[in-house]
PDB file of C-alpha atoms in Angstrom:
ATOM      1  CA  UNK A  28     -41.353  10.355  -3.325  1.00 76.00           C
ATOM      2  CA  UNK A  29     -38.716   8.249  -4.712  1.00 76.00           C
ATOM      3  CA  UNK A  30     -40.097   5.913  -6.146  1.00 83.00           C
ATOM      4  CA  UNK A  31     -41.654   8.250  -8.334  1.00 89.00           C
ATOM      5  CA  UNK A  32     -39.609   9.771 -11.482  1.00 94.00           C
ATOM      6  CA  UNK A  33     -38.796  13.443  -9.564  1.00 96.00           C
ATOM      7  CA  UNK A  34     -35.794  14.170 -12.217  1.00 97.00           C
ATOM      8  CA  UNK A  35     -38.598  14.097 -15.022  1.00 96.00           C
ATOM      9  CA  UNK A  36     -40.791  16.539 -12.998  1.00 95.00           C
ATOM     10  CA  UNK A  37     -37.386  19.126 -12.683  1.00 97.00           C
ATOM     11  CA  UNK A  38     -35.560  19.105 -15.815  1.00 98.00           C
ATOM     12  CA  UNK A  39     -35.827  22.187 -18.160  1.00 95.00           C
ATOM     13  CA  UNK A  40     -38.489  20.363 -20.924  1.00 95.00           C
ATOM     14  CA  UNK A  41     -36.151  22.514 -23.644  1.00 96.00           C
ATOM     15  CA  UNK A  42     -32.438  22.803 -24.624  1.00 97.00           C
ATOM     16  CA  UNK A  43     -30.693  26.311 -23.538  1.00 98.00           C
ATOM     17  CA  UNK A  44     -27.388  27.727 -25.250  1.00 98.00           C
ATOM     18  CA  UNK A  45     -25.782  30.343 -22.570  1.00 98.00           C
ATOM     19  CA  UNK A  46     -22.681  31.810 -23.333  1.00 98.00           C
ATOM     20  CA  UNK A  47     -20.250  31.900 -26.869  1.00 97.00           C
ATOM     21  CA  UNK A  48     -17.074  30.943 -25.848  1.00 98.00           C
ATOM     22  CA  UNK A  49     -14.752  28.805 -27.874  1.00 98.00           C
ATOM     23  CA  UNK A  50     -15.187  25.177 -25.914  1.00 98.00           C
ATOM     24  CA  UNK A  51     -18.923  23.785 -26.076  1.00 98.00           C
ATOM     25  CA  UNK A  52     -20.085  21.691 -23.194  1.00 98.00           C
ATOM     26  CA  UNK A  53     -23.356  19.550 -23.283  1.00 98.00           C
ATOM     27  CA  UNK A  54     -25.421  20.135 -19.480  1.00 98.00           C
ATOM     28  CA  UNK A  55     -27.587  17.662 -18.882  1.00 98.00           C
ATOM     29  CA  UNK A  56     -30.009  19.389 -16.781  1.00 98.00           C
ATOM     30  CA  UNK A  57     -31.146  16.637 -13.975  1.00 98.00           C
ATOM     31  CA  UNK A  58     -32.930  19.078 -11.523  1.00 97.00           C
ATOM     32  CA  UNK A  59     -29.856  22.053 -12.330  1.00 97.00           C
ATOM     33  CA  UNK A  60     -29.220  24.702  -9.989  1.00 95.00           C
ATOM     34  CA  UNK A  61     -28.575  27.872 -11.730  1.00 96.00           C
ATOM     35  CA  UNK A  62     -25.551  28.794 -10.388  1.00 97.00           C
ATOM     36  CA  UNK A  63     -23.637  25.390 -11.862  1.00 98.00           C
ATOM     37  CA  UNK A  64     -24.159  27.419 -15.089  1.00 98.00           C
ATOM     38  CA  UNK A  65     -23.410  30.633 -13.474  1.00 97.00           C
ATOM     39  CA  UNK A  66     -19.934  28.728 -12.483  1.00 98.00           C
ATOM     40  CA  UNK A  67     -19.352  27.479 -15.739  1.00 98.00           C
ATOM     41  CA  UNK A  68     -19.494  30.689 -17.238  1.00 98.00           C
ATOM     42  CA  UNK A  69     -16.877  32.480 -15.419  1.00 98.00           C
ATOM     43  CA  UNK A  70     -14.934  30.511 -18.556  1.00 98.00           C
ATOM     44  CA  UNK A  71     -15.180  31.003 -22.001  1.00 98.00           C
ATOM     45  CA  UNK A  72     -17.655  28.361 -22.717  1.00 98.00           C
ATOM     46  CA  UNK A  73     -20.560  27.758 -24.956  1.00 98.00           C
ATOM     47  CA  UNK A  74     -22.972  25.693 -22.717  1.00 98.00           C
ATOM     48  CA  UNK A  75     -26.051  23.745 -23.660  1.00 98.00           C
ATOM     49  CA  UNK A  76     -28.188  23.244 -21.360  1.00 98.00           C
ATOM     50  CA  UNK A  77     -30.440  19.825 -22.532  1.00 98.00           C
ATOM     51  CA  UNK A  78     -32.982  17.989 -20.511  1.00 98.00           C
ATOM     52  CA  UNK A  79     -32.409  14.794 -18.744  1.00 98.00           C
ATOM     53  CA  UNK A  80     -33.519  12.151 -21.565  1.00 98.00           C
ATOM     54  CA  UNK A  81     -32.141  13.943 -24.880  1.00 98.00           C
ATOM     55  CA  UNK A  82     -29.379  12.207 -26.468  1.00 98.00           C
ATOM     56  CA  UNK A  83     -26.704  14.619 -27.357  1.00 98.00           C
ATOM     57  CA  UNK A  84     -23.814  11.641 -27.987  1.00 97.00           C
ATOM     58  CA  UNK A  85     -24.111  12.475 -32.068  1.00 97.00           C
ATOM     59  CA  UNK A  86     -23.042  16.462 -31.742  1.00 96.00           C
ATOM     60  CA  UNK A  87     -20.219  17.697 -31.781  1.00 97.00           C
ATOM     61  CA  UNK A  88     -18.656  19.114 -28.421  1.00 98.00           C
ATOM     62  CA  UNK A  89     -16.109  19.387 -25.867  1.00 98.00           C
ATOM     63  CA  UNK A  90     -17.134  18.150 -22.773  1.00 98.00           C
ATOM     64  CA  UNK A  91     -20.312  17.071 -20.964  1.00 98.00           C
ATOM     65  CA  UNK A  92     -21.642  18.397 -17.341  1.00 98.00           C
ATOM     66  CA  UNK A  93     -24.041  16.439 -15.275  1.00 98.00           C
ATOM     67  CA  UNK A  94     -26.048  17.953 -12.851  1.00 98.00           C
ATOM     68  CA  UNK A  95     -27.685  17.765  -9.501  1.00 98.00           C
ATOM     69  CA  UNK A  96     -31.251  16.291  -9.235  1.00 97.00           C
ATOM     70  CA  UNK A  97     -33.809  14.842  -6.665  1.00 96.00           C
ATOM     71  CA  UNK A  98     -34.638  11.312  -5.763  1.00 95.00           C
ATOM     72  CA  UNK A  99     -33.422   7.883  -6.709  1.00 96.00           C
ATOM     73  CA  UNK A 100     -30.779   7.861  -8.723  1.00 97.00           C
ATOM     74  CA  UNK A 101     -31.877   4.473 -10.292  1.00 96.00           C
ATOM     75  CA  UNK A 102     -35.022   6.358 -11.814  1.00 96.00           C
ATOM     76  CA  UNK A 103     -32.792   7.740 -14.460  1.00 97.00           C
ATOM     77  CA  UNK A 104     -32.778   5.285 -17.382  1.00 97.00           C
ATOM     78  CA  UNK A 105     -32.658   7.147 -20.024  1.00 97.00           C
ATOM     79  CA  UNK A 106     -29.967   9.428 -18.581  1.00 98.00           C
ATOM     80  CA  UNK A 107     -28.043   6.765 -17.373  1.00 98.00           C
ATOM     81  CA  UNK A 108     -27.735   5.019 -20.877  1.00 98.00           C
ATOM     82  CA  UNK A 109     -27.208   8.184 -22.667  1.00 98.00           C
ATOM     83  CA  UNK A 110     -23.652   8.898 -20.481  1.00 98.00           C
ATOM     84  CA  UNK A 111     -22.732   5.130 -21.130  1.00 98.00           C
ATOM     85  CA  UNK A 112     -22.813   5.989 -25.321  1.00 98.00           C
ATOM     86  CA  UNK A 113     -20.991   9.409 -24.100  1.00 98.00           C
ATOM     87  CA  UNK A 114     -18.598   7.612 -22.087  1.00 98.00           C
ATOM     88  CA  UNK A 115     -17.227   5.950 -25.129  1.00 97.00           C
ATOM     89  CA  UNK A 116     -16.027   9.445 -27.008  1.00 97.00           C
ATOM     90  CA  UNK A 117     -13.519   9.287 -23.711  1.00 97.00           C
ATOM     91  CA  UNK A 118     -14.547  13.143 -23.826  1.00 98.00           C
ATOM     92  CA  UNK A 119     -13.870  15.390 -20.386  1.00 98.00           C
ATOM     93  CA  UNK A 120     -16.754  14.658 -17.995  1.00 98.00           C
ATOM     94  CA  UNK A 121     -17.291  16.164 -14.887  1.00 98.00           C
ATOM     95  CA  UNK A 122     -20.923  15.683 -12.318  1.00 98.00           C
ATOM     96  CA  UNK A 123     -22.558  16.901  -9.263  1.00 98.00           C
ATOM     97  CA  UNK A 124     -24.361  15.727  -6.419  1.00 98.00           C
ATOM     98  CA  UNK A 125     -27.154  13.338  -8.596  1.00 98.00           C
ATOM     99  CA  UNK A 126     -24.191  13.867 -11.379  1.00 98.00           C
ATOM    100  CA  UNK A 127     -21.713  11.571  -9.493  1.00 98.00           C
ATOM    101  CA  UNK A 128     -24.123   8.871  -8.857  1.00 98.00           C
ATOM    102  CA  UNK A 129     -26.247   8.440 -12.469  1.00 98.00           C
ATOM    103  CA  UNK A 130     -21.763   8.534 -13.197  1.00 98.00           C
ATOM    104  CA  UNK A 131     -21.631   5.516 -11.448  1.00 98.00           C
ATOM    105  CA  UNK A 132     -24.472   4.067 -12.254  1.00 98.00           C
ATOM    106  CA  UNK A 133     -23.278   4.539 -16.114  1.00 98.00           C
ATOM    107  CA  UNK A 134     -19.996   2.408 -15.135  1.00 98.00           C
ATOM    108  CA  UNK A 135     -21.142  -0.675 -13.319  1.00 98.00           C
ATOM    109  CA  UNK A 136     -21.246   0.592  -9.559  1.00 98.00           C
ATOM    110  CA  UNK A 137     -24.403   0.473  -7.515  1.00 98.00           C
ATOM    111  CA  UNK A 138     -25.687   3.410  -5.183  1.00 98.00           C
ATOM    112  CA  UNK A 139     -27.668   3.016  -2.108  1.00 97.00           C
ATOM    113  CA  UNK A 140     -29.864   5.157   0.294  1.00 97.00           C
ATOM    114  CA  UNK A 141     -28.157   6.757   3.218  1.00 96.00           C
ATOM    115  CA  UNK A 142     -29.564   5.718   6.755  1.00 94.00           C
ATOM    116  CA  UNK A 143     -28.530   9.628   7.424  1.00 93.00           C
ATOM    117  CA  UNK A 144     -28.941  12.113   4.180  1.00 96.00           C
ATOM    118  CA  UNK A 145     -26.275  15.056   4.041  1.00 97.00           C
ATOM    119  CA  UNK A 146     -27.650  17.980   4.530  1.00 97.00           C
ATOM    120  CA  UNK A 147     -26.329  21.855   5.203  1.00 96.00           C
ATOM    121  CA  UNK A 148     -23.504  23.338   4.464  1.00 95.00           C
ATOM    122  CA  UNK A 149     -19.572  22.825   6.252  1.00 96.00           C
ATOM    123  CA  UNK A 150     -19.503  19.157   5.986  1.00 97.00           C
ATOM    124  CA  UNK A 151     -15.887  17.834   6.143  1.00 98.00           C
ATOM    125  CA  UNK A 152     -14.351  16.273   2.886  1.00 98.00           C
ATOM    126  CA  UNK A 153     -10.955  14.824   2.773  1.00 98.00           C
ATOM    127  CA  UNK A 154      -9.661  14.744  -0.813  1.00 97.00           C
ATOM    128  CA  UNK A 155      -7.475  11.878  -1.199  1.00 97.00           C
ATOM    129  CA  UNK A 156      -5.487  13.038  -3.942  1.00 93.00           C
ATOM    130  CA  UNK A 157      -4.233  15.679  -2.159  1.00 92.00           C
ATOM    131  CA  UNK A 158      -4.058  14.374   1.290  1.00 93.00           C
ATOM    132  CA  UNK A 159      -6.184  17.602   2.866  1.00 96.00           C
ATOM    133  CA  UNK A 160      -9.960  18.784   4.319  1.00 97.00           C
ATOM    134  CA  UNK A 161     -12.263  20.793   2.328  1.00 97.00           C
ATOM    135  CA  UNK A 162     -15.835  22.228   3.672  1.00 98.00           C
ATOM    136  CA  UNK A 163     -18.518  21.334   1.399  1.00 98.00           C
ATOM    137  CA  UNK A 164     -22.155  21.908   1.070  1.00 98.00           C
ATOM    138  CA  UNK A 165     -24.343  18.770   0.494  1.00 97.00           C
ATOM    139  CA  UNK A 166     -27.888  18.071  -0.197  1.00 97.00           C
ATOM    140  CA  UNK A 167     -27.944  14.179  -0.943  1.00 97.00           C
ATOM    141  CA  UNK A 168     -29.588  10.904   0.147  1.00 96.00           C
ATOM    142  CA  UNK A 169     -28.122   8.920  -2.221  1.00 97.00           C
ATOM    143  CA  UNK A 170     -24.530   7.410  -1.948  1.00 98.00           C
ATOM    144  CA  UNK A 171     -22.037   4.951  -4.280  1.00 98.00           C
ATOM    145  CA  UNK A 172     -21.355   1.715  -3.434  1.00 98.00           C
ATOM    146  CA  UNK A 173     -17.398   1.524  -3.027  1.00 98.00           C
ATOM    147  CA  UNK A 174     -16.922  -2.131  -3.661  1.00 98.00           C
ATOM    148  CA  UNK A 175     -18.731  -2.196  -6.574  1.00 98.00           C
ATOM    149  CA  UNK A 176     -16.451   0.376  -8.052  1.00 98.00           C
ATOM    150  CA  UNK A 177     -14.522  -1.177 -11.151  1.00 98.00           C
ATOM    151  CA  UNK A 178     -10.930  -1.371 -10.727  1.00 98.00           C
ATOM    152  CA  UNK A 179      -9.745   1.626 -13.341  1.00 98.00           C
ATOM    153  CA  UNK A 180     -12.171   4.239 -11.386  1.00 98.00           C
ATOM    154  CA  UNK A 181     -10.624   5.782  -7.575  1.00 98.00           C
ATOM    155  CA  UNK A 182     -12.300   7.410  -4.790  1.00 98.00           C
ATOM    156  CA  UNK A 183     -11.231  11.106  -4.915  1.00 98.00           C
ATOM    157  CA  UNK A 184     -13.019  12.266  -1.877  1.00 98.00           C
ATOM    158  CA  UNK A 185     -14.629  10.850   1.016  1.00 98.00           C
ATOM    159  CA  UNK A 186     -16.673  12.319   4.342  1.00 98.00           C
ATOM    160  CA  UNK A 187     -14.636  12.707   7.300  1.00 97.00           C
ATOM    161  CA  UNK A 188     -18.149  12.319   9.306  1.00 96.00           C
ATOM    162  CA  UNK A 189     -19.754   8.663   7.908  1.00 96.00           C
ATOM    163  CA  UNK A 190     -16.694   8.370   6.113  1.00 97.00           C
ATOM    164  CA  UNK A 191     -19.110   7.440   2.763  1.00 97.00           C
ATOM    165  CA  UNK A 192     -17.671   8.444  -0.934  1.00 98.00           C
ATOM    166  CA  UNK A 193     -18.047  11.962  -1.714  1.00 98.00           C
ATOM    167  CA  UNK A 194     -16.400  11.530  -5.132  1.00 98.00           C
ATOM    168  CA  UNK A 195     -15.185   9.538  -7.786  1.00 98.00           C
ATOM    169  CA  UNK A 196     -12.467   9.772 -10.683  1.00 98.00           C
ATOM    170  CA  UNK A 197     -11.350   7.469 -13.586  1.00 98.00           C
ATOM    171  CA  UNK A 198      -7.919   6.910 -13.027  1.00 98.00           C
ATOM    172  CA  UNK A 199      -6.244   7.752 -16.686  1.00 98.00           C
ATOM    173  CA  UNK A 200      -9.601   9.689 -18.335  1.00 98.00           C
ATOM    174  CA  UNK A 201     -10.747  12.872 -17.287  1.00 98.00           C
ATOM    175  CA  UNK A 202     -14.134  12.204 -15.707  1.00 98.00           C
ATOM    176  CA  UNK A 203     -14.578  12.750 -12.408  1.00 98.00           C
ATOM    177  CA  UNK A 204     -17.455  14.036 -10.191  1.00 98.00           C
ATOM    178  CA  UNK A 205     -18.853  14.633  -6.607  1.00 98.00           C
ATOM    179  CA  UNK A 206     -21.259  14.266  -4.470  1.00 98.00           C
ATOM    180  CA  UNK A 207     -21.335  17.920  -2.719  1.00 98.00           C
ATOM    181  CA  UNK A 208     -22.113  21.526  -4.345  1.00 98.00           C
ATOM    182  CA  UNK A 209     -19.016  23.243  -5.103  1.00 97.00           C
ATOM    183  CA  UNK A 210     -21.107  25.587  -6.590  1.00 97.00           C
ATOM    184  CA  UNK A 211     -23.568  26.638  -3.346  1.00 95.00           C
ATOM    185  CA  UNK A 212     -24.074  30.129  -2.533  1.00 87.00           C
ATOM    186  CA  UNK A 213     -24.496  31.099   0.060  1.00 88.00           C
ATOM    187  CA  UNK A 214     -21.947  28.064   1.709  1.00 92.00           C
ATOM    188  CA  UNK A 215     -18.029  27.455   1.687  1.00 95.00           C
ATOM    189  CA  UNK A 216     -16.153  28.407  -1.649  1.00 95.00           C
ATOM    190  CA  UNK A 217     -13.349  25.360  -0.802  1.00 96.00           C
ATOM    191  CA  UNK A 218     -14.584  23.670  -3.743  1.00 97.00           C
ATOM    192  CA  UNK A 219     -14.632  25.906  -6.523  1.00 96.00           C
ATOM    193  CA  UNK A 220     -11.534  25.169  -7.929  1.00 96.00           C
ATOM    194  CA  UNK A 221     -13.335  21.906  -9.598  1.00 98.00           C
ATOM    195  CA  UNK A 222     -15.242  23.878 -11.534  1.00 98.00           C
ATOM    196  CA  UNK A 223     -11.460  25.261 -13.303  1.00 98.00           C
ATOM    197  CA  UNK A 224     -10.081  21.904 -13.472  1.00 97.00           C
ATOM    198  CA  UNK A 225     -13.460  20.631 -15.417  1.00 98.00           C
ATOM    199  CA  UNK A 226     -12.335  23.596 -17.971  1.00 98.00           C
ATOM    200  CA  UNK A 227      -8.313  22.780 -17.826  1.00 98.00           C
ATOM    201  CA  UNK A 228      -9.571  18.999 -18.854  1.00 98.00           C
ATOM    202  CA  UNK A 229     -11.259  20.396 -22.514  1.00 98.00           C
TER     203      UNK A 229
END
């Protein structure tokens, strides 16, 4: 299955607006779960929801969301050279799961195919920012390379079981993005607070 386009058979085919709040964020819907938008809404945002290949770099908003997807990462052309022209407006950017690794992709960095996908919920994360553990949920077979990460982008967290990257950040601009579902329900709720500092970053 991945080496056929699964991201083109998921994404919503039409743009969605949910929500009227003052800050407008651009989702790229990759495969989206719909509590990502569910999260995003406990703020006052205007969200819209676009599909994985529309180019949304000429509007006018505050920050873009990439979502979670299936299969190969590498698939996503089109979505992967959309976020390098949106990567330019040096606008708040924050992904998940699929998210963090088209993110990487967009940058320079290479992913690769884990011998052992993550899967199920309590999986150990240590975020190295803040020097602690937090339990995740994950769904991914897909990870980043780290030593093809360029020099002005950090590791932010990394599994405490294959000790892979669970998450990436720019070092001065606020993008950032992960690799498990701070967002899964039923599952841990250690991760949630992204979700706030994605809306402190508008």
């Amino acid at each position: 299955p991945n080496k056929t386009h699964l991201v083109r058979a998921v994404s919503q085919p039409k743009r969605q607006v949910f929500g009227n709040g003052p800050k407008t964020v651009i989702a790229v819907d990759c495969g989206m779960k719909q509590n990502i938008i569910r999260s995003l809404l406990r703020f006052p945002l205007r969200i819209i929801r676009v599909p994985f290949d529309e180019d949304y770099t000429q509007e006018e908003y505050d920050g873009i969301f990439i979502s979670n997807g299936p299969g190969d990462p590498a698939r996503c052309i089109e979505t992967i050279a959309i976020l390098k022209k949106a990567l330019r407006k040096k606008k708040p950017l924050f992904g998940i799961c699929l998210g963090a690794q088209l993110l990487a992709l967009a940058i320079g960095a290479s992913t690769y195919k884990l011998k052992f996908g993550h899967r199920g919920h309590n999986h150990p994360c240590r975020d190295e920012e803040r020097s602690r553990c937090i339990l995740t949920s994950q769904n991914h077979g897909y990870a980043i390379e780290e030593k093809t990460l360029p020099s002005d982008w950090r590791v932010s967290f990394r599994s405490l079981n294959d000790h892979s990257i669970e998450g990436i950040a720019h070092k001065t601009l606020p993008y950032f993005a992960v690799q498990f579902h701070p967002e899964s329900s039923p599952g841990p709720t250690d991760a949630a607070y992204l979700f706030g500092q994605f809306f402190q970053s508008l």
